[in-house]
Amino acid sequence: MNNDKFTIAKIFTDNAVIQCNKPFFLWGCASSNSVIFVYIYDFQNKLVKQAKTVTNKKGCWRVRFSPMKPSLENHTIQFTCNSKGGDLCLHQELKNILFGDVWLCSGQSNMAMNYHEVPNALSNPYTLKNSHIIENYSSANIRLIKLQSPLDKKNNRIEAPIESWCNCKPEYSKNFSSLAFFFGQKLQENLGNTPIGLIDASESGSMIEQWMSMSTYNQIVARYNLKKIAHPVISNCFNTMISHIKSLSIKGIVWYQGCSNTYSDDAVNYYPILLKGLISEWRKIFNPYIFKKTIPFYIVQLSTSGKRENALNNECYFAQQRWNQTLVSESIKNSGIVVTLDLGDSGDIADVHPINKYDVADRLANMVLSKTYGLSLAKGVYSPLPIKARRKRRALIVKFKYTKNLKVGDGTMLRGFIIAGGNKLFEYADAYIKGDSVVVCPLPDSRIETPKFVRYAWSKNPNVNLVNDSGLPCGSFEISI
């Protein structure tokens, strides 16, 4: 490092949002044994906090501050670096800083997509609706920053380019994650006096292995005796994006990924283990030891894709992945799963990239507002979830939570259930609703005498209609007695 260079971490720029109501760190680099002073001034230029530290032998420095309250007023942060011997004094300043809630929005292409990337954008009604909102919305209380895709497709620990934080304006938001934009917009409108900072850290086509450190991946492989994949990009998204914002205090994480891990039995079977490992690692990274509460981690479930057909006795990786995501969310604290089966492309062929990001974000924001912020909403925010099954003669009765009365979403006959005995050879089944349960019965000509397994929505693009009393759809699942 150049000895006369004094830097602040690239995630901190003018117009940034720094996490409120939590201790937070600021950090950077300078020559070794330099003395760093940091001063925070409010909008009236009143000094509200200050800190001092000394760089280590490698020239790294970090200061800790006690929590700041949320504020819509711009603050200024001034930095002074006095080099060893006092012969050099360097200054830097960050302007227009807000203290609010910072959300990390990560995953692959469905998180990364902006409305310009939607097929047939100009003729699609959802895209026209989305673009109208984005192109006519500005707010200084929502700030955006995008971490660029990795430049190094190998495994080198380079830092991907980071754009500066900017106010939410059409010229910036139109090239930002549409899902993240709509999510942040609804949060801020409901939270009022709390600014929202959105970090878009996404990479199209990325596998989950790219988003965890090599050490964590190797530990998981060894612990669970997994087959290690030979791929040059393992950990590259972590190394180029996530590792460089370690110690950043944030409010929570939104995760939309999983398609790229549906290519084989191993990929799908390993996914729950890897996802739990990633969540554990990220919670440690973005939840410094000085703040012991578990940060929220929300998952957007895979939507529809491909041809409308029933898998029946063919394994469906997409359906299994949806169920994987649900099981992980249910097995960890402070998490939630957003089901999107009804928000994918309609018709016999669905694009893997659902166009309707507005309603996905709305559903996600409702869950976060209820679960994380404790707001009372008019409708429920959880999709119905099967919790147990029991056999009654030749039928299986599946009981659900997050509902009092299940419903058929389109007012027709209940669709999407298949049933199997111990040999797991599935057949189509009849099903009807009974309060918070679904009774699944073999067809009259079925050879299944003792049913054991039930699947629902078990295909890439299922034609299904089970919802709860809040109108939220049930996701793909497999349950047995």
PDB file of C-alpha atoms in Angstrom, residues 124 126 303-305 308 340-356 461:
ATOM      1  CA  ASN A 124     -45.828  -6.249 -21.381  1.00  0.00           C
ATOM      2  CA  TYR A 126     -46.534  -5.595 -15.886  1.00  0.00           C
ATOM      3  CA  SER A 303     -41.561 -19.297  -9.173  1.00  0.00           C
ATOM      4  CA  THR A 304     -42.796 -21.135 -12.254  1.00  0.00           C
ATOM      5  CA  SER A 305     -40.613 -22.068 -15.211  1.00  0.00           C
ATOM      6  CA  ARG A 308     -46.915 -26.701 -17.834  1.00  0.00           C
ATOM      7  CA  THR A 340     -44.492 -16.785  -5.714  1.00  0.00           C
ATOM      8  CA  LEU A 341     -46.094 -19.654  -7.646  1.00  0.00           C
ATOM      9  CA  ASP A 342     -49.038 -17.455  -8.584  1.00  0.00           C
ATOM     10  CA  LEU A 343     -46.834 -14.549  -9.676  1.00  0.00           C
ATOM     11  CA  GLY A 344     -44.921 -16.309 -12.423  1.00  0.00           C
ATOM     12  CA  ASP A 345     -45.736 -16.062 -16.096  1.00  0.00           C
ATOM     13  CA  SER A 346     -49.203 -17.401 -16.826  1.00  0.00           C
ATOM     14  CA  GLY A 347     -49.863 -19.909 -19.554  1.00  0.00           C
ATOM     15  CA  ASP A 348     -48.403 -23.155 -20.807  1.00  0.00           C
ATOM     16  CA  ILE A 349     -44.817 -21.901 -20.940  1.00  0.00           C
ATOM     17  CA  ALA A 350     -43.336 -19.747 -18.202  1.00  0.00           C
ATOM     18  CA  ASP A 351     -40.084 -17.829 -18.343  1.00  0.00           C
ATOM     19  CA  VAL A 352     -37.649 -18.611 -15.526  1.00  0.00           C
ATOM     20  CA  HIS A 353     -37.551 -14.849 -14.899  1.00  0.00           C
ATOM     21  CA  PRO A 354     -41.058 -13.786 -13.786  1.00  0.00           C
ATOM     22  CA  ILE A 355     -41.881 -10.327 -15.069  1.00  0.00           C
ATOM     23  CA  ASN A 356     -44.099  -9.258 -12.180  1.00  0.00           C
ATOM     24  CA  ASN A 461     -44.838 -24.872 -13.943  1.00  0.00           C
TER      25      ASN A 461
END
